Coordinates of C-alpha atoms and ligand atoms in Angstrom, one line a residue:
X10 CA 0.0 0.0 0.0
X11 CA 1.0 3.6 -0.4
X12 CA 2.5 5.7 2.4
X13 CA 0.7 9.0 3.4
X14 CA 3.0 12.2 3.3
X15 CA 3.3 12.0 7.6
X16 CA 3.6 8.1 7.4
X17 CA 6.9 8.9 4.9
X18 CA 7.6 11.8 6.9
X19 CA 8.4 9.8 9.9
X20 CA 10.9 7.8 7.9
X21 CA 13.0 11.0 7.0
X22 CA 16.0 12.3 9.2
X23 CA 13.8 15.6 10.2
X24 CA 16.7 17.6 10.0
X25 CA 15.1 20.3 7.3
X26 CA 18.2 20.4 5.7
X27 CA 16.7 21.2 2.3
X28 CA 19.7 19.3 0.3
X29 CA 17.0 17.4 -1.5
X30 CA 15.3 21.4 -2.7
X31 CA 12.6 21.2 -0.4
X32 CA 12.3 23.6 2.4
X33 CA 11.3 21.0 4.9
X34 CA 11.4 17.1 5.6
X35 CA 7.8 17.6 5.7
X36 CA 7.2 18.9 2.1
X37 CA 9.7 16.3 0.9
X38 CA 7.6 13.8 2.4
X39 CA 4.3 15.0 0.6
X40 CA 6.1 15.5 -2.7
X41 CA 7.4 12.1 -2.3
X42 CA 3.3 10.7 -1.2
X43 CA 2.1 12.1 -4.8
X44 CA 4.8 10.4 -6.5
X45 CA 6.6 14.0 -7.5
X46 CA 10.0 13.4 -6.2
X47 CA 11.6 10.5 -6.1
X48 CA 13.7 9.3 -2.4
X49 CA 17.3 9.3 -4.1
X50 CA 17.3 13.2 -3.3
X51 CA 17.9 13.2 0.2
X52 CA 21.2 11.7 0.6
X53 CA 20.6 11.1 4.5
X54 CA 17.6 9.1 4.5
X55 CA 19.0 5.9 5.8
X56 CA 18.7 2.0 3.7
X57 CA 16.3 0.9 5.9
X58 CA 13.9 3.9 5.3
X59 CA 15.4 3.4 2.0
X60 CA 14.0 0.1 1.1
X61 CA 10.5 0.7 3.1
X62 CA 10.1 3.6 1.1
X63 CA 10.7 1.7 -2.2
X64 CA 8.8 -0.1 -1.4
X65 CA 5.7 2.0 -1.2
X66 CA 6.8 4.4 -3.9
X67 CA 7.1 1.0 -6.7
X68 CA 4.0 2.0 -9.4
X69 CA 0.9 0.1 -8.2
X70 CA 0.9 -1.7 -12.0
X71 CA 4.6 -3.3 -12.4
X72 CA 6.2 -2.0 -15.6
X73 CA 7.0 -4.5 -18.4
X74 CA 9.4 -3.9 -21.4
X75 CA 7.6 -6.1 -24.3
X76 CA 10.6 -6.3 -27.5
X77 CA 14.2 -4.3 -27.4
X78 CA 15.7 -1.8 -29.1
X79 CA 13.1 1.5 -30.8
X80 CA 10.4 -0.9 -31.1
X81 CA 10.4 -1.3 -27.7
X82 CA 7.1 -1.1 -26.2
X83 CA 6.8 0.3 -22.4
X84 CA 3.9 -0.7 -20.0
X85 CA 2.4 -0.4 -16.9
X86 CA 3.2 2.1 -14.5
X87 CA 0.0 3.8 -14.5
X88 CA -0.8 5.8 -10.9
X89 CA -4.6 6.3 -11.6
X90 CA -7.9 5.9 -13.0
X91 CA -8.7 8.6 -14.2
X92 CA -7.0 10.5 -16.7
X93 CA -7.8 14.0 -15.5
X94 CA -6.6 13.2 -12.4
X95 CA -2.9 12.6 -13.9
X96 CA -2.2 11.6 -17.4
X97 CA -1.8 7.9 -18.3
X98 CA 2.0 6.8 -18.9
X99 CA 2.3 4.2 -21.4
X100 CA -0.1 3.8 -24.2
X101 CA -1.6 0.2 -24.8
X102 CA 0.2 -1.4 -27.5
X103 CA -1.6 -3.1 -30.7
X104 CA -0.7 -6.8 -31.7
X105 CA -1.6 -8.6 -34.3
X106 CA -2.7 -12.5 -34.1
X107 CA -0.1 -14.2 -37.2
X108 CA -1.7 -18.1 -36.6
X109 CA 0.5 -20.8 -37.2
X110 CA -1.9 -22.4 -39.8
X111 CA -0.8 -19.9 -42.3
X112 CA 1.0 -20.3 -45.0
X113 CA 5.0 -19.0 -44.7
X114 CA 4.4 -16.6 -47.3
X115 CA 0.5 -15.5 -45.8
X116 CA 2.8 -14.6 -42.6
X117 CA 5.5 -12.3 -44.2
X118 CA 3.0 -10.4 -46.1
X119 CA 1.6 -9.7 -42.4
X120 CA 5.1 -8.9 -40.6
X121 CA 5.5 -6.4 -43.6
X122 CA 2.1 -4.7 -43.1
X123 CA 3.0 -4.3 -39.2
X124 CA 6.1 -3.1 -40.7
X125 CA 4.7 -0.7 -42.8
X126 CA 1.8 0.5 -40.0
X127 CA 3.9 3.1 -39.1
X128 CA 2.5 6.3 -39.9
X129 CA 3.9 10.0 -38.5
X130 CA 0.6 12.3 -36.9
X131 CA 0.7 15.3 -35.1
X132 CA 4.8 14.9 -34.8
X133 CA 4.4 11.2 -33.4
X134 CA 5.2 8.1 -34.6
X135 CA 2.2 5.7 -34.5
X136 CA 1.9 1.7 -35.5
X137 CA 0.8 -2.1 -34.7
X138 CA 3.6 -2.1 -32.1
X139 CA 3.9 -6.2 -31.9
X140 CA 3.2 -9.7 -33.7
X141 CA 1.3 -12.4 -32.0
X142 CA 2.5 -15.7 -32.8
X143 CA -0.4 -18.0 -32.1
X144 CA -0.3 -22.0 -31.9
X145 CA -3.7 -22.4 -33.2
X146 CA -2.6 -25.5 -34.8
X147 CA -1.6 -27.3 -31.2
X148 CA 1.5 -28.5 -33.1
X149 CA 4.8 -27.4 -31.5
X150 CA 6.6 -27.6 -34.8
X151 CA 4.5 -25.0 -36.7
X152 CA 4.6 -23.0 -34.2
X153 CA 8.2 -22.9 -34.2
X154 CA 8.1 -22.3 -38.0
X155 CA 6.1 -20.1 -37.8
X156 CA 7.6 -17.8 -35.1
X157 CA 11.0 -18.6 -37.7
X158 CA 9.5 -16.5 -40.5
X159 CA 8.6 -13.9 -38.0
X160 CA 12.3 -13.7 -36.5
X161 CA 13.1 -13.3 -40.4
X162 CA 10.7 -11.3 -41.6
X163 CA 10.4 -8.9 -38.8
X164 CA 13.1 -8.9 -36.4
X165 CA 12.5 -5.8 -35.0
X166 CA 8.9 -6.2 -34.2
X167 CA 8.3 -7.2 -30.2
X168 CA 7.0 -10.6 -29.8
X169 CA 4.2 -12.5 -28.1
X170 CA 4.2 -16.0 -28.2
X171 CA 1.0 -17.9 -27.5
X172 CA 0.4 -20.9 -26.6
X173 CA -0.6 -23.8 -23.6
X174 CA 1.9 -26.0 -24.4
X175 CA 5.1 -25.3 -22.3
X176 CA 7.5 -27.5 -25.3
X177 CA 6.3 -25.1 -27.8
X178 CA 6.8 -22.1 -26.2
X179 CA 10.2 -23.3 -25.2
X180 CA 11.0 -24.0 -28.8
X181 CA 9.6 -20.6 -30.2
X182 CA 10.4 -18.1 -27.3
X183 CA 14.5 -19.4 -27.5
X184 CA 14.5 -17.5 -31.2
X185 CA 13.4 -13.9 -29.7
X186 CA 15.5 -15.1 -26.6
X187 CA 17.2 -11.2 -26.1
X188 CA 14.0 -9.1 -26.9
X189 CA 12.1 -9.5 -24.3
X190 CA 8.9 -11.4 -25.5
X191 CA 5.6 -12.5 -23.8
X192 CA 4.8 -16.2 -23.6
X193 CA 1.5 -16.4 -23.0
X194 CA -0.7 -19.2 -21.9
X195 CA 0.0 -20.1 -18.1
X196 CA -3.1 -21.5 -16.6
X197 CA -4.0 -23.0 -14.0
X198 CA -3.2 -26.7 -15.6
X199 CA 0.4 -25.6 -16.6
X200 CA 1.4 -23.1 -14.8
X201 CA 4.5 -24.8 -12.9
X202 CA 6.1 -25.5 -16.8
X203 CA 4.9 -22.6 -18.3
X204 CA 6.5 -20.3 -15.6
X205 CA 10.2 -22.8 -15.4
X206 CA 10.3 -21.6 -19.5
X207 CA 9.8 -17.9 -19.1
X208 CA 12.2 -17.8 -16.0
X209 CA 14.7 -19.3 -18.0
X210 CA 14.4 -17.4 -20.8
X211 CA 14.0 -14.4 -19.2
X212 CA 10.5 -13.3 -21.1
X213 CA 7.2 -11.8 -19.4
X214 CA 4.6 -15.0 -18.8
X215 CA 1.0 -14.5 -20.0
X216 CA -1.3 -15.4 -17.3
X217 CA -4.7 -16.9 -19.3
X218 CA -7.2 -17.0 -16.8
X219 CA -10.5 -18.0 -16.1
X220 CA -12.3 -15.0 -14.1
X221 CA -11.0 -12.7 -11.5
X222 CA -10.0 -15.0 -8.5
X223 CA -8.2 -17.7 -10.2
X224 CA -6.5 -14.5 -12.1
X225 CA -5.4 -13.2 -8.5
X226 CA -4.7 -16.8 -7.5
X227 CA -2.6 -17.5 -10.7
X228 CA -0.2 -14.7 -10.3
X229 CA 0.6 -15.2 -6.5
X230 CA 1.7 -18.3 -7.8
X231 CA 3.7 -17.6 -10.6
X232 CA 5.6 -14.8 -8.1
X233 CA 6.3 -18.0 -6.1
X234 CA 7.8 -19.8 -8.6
X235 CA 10.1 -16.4 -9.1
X236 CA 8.7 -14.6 -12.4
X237 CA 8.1 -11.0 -12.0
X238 CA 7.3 -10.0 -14.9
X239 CA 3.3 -10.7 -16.0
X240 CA 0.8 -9.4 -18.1
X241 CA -2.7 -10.7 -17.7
X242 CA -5.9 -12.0 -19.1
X243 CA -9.0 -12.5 -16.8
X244 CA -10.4 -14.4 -19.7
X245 CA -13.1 -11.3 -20.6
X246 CA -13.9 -11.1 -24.1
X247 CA -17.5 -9.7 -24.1
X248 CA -17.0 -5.7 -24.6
X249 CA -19.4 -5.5 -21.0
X250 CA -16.9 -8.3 -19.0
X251 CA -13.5 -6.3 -20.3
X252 CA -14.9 -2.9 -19.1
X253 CA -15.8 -4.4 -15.6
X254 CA -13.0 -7.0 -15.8
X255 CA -10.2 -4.5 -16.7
X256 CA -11.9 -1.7 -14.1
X257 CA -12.1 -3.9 -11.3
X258 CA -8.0 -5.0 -11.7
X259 CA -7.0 -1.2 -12.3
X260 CA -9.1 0.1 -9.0
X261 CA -8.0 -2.4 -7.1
X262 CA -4.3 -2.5 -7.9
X263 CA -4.2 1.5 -7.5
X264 CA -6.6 2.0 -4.7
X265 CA -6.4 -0.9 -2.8
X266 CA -2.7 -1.8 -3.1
X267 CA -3.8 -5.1 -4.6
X268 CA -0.8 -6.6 -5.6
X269 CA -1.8 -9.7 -7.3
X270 CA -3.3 -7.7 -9.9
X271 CA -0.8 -5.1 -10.1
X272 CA 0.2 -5.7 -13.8
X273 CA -0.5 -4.4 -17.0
X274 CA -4.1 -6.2 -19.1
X275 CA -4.3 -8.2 -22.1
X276 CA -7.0 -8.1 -24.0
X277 CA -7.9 -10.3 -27.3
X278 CA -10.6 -8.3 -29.5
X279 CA -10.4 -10.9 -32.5
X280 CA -13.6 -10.6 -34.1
X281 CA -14.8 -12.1 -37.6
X282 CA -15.9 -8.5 -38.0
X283 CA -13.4 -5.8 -38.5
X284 CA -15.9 -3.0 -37.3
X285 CA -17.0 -4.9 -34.3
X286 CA -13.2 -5.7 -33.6
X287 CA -12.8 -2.3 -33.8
X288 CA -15.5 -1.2 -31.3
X289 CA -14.2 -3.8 -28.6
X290 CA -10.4 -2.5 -29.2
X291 CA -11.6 1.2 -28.5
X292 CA -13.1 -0.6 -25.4
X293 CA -10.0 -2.0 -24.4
X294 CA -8.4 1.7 -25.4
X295 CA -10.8 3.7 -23.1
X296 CA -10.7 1.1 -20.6
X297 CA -7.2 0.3 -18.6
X298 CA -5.9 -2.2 -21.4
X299 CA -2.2 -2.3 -22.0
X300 CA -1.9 -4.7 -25.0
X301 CA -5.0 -4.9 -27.2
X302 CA -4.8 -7.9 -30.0
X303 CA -6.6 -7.8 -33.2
X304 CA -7.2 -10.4 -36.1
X305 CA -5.9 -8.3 -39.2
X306 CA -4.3 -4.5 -40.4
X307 CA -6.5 -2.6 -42.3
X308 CA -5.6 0.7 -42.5
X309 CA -9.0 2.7 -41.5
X310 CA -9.0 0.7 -38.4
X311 CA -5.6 1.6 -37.4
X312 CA -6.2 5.4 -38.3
X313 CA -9.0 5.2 -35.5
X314 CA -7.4 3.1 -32.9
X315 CA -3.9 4.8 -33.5
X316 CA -6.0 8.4 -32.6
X317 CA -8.3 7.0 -30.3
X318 CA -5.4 5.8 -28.3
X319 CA -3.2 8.8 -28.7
X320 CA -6.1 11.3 -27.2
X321 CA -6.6 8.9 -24.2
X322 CA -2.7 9.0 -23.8
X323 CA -1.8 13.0 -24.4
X324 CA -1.9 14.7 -20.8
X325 CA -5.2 17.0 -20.7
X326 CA -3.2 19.5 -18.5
X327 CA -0.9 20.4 -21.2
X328 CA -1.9 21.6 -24.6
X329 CA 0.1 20.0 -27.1
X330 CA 1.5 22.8 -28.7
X331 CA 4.5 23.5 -31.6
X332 CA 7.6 26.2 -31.0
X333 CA 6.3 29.7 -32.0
X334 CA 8.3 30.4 -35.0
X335 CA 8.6 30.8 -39.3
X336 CA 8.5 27.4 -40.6
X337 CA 9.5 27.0 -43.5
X338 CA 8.0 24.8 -46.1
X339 CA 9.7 23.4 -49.1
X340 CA 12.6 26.0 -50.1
X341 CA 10.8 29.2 -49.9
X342 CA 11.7 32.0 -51.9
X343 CA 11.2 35.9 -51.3
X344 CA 7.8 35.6 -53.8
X345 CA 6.6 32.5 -51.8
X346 CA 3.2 32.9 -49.9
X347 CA 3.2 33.5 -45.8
X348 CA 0.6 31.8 -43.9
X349 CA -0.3 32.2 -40.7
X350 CA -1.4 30.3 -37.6
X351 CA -1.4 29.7 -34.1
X352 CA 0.7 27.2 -32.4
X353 CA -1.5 24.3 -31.3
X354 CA -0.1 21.2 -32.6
X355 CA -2.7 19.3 -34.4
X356 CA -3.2 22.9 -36.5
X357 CA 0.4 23.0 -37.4
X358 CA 0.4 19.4 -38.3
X359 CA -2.8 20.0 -40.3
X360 CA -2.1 23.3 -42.1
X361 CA 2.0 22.6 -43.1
X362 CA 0.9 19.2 -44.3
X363 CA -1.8 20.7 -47.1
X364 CA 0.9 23.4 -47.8
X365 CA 3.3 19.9 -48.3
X366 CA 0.6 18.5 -50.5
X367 CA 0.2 21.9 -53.0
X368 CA 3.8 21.8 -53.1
X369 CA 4.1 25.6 -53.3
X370 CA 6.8 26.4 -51.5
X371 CA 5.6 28.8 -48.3
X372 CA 6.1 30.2 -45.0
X373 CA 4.3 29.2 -42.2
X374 CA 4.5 32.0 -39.5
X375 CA 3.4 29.6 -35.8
X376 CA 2.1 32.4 -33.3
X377 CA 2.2 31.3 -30.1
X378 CA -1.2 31.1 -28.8
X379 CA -1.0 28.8 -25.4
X380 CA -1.4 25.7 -27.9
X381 CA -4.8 26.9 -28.8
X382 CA -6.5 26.4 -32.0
X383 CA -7.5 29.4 -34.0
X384 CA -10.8 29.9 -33.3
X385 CA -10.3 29.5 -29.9
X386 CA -7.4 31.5 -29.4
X387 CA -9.2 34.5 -31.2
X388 CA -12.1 34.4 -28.5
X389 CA -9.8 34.3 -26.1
X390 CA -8.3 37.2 -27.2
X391 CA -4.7 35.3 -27.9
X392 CA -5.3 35.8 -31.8
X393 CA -5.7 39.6 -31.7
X394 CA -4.8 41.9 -35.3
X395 CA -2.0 43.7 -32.6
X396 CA -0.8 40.6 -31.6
X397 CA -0.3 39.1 -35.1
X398 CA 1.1 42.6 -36.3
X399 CA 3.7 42.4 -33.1
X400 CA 4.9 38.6 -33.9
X401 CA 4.9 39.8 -37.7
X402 CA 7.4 42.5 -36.8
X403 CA 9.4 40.6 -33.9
X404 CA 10.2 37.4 -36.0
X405 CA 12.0 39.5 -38.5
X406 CA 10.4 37.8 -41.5
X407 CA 9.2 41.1 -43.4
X408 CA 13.4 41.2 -44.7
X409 CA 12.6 37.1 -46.0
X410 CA 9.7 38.1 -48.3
X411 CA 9.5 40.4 -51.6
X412 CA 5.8 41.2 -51.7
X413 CA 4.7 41.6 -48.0
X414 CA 1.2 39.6 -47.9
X415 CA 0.2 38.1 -44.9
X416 CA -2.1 34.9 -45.8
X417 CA -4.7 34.9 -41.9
X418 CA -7.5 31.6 -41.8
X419 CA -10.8 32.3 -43.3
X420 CA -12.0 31.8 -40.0
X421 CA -10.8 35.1 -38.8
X422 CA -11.5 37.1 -41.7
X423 CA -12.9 39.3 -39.3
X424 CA -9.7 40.5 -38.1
X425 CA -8.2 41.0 -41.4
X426 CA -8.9 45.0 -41.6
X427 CA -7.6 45.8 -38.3
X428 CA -4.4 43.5 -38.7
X429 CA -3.7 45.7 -42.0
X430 CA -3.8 48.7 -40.2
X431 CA -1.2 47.3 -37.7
X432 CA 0.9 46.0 -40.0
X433 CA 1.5 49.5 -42.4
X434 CA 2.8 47.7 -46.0
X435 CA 1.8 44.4 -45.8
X436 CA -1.3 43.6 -47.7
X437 CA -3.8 41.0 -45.6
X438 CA -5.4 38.2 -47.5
X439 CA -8.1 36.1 -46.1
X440 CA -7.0 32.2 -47.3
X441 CA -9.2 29.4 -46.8
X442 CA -11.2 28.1 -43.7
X443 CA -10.5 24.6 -44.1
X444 CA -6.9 23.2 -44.5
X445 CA -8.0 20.8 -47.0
X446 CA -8.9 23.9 -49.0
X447 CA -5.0 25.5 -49.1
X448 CA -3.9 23.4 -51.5
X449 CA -6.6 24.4 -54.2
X450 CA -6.4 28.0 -53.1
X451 CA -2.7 28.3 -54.0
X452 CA -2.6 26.8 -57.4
X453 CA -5.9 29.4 -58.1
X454 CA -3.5 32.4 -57.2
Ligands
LIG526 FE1 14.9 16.4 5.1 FE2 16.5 14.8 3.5 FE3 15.3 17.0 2.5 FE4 17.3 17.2 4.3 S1 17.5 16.3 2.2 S2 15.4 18.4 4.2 S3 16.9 15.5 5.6 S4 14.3 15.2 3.3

């Protein structure tokens, strides 16, 4: 269980020294109780306090490290339920199910379309983060063929290995045997065997259980048998039993110190039905998962997962904003066009990506608006005609440009009178509403 600020407190030398940059022991102790400092600042705390302290301060939900390397995929960790209380850390990670009934070459044409998932939005890099190799067949020798192609085809790609049979997974895990891969499939019928072949191959074991308590039960016993590392599967697959399922696990590793439960979920969504896999998978998203599998890669599914998962993930508290600056797009030359717009990220992504698509070379003048959108930054008075005309002047781009025409949205049109006025020289023209309307509107001038 976690300690409260006076129960750390009384583990700290009291001397108020305020080597560790807090005035007190006291506030030390509180910053430490909401996880904002970390015990390694105060160098007199002694090891007993030390290791009690640890302790208390480990994340309620153990971290796990699926795959090395970039691709590595970080998870656990997480400190709450609820978003707005503190962002989540580590967003779930997509898998795909490769069966070992398919043919070699069905199987590299799906490690190359996890390769090629990867797709860049609002500045981050998005994809079907891992390949689950799945011994559908019950055969320990396709399974091992199977996870071969994989190892071939894409090396890189974290693993999860999955099967009930403790041979096979022996046989498959020993080729991904320094990437850190799952093995999943311990229950309660193999447990012992399953666990002796993750230990010794150092990999995360996959707890497959049947409800709640045999979950709980499952994972006391693994940690007996000395594996640490877990992810696990309360054996929910309805959309209604992974909401409760994966609720119940998160509340009660986070607010009731449950330990048996304290690692990141696994949830399979593989559905005959790519929509209705989708739906459970935003489920999963919304919902405390940390691995979400999925039958096949289609790219409007991933487009909606990938953002659905990257909202949940971005911190609320902090607008995602872009450096206030000139951007320049293409190799601008003193007749190209200036645009402008404010600095929230997801405009700037938008707006530099249609200029990218007209292939005019421009400039894109980001004001910084608090990460606000335009709209939004206008009512709040952030967007104002004197504060364009100021960052116009201060960023020293009226020298860069031959013609002196400032390019504002359409949806501030409004403004476009009084910004001329501020801005003595430059001529104001009003360009489109819509991003997906700059393109057009350049190759019309
Ligand atoms: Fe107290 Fe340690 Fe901070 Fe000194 S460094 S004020 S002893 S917590």
């Amino acid at each position: 269980m976690a300690l409260s600020g006076v129960e750390i407190f009384k583990l700290l030398p009291k001397t108020n020294c305020k080597k560790c940059g807090a005035p007190t022991c006291l506030a030390f102790a509180m910053k430490l109780a909401q996880r904002q400092a970390s015990i390694d600042s105060c160098p007199d705390v002694s090891e007993e306090a030390k290791q009690k302290l640890g302790e208390a301060s480990a994340p309620p939900i153990r971290p796990i490290t699926l795959g090395a390397g970039d691709k590595a995929v970080k998870m656990g960790e997480e400190t709450v339920l609820f978003r707005h209380d503190k962002k989540f850390v580590n967003p779930c990670a997509f898998a795909v199910e490769v069966k070992d009934t398919l043919s070699e070459d069905e199987i590299a044409k799906l490690c190359q379309q996890v390769i090629e998932s990867e797709i860049d939005r609002v500045g981050q890099k998005l994809r079907v983060d891992a390949i689950m190799i799945s011994n559908v067949s019950g055969d320990a020798g396709k399974l091992e063929a199977a996870a071969k192609v994989v190892a071939a085809k894409a090396a890189v790609v974290p693993v999860i290995i999955s099967t009930t049979n403790p041979q096979a997974a022996e046989a498959a895990v020993k080729l991904f045997s320094d990437k850190k891969p799952i093995i999943y499939g311990a229950n309660a019928s193999n447990v012992e065997a399953m666990a002796a072949v993750a230990k010794a191959n150092k990999a995360t074991l996959g707890i497959a259980a049947n409800g709640l308590d045999e979950l709980s039960d499952l994972t006391e016993k693994v940690k007996g048998l000395g594996v640490e590392d877990m992810v696990i599967d309360s054996g929910a697959r309805r959309a209604k039993d992974i909401i409760a399922h994966n609720t119940l696990i998160r509340r009660a590793a986070i607010k009731k110190g449950v330990k048996s439960v304290g690692y990141p979920v696994i949830n399979f969504m593989q559905h005959g039905d790519s929509l209705v896999e989708g739906l459970l998978a935003s489920v999963g998203i919304a919902k405390y998962a940390s691995i979400i599998v999925v039958s096949s890669i289609e790219k409007w599914k991933n487009l909606a997962l990938f953002t659905l998962r990257q909202n949940i993930y971005t911190d609320p508290q902090v607008p995602m904003q872009v450096e206030q600056k000139i951007y320049n797009i293409g190799e601008p030359t003193p007749e190209s066009p200036l645009f402008i717009t404010t600095n929230f990220s997801l405009t700037y992504f938008i707006v530099s990506g249609e200029i990218e698509n007209s292939k005019v070379a421009s400039r894109l003048a980001v004001m910084d608006c608090e990460g606000l959108s335009v709209l939004t930054a206008w009512a709040a008075g952030k967007f104002t005609a004197s504060k364009i005309a100021q960052f116009i002047q201060d960023s020293g781009v009226e020298k860069d440009v031959a013609n002196k025409e400032l390019i504002l949205p359409g949806y501030v049109a409004i403004l476009s009178g009084a910004v001329e006025e501020k801005l003595p020289g430059w001529k104001i023209t009003v360009g489109p509403r819509e991003a997906n309307a700059i393109p057009t509107f350049l190759k019309t001038r």
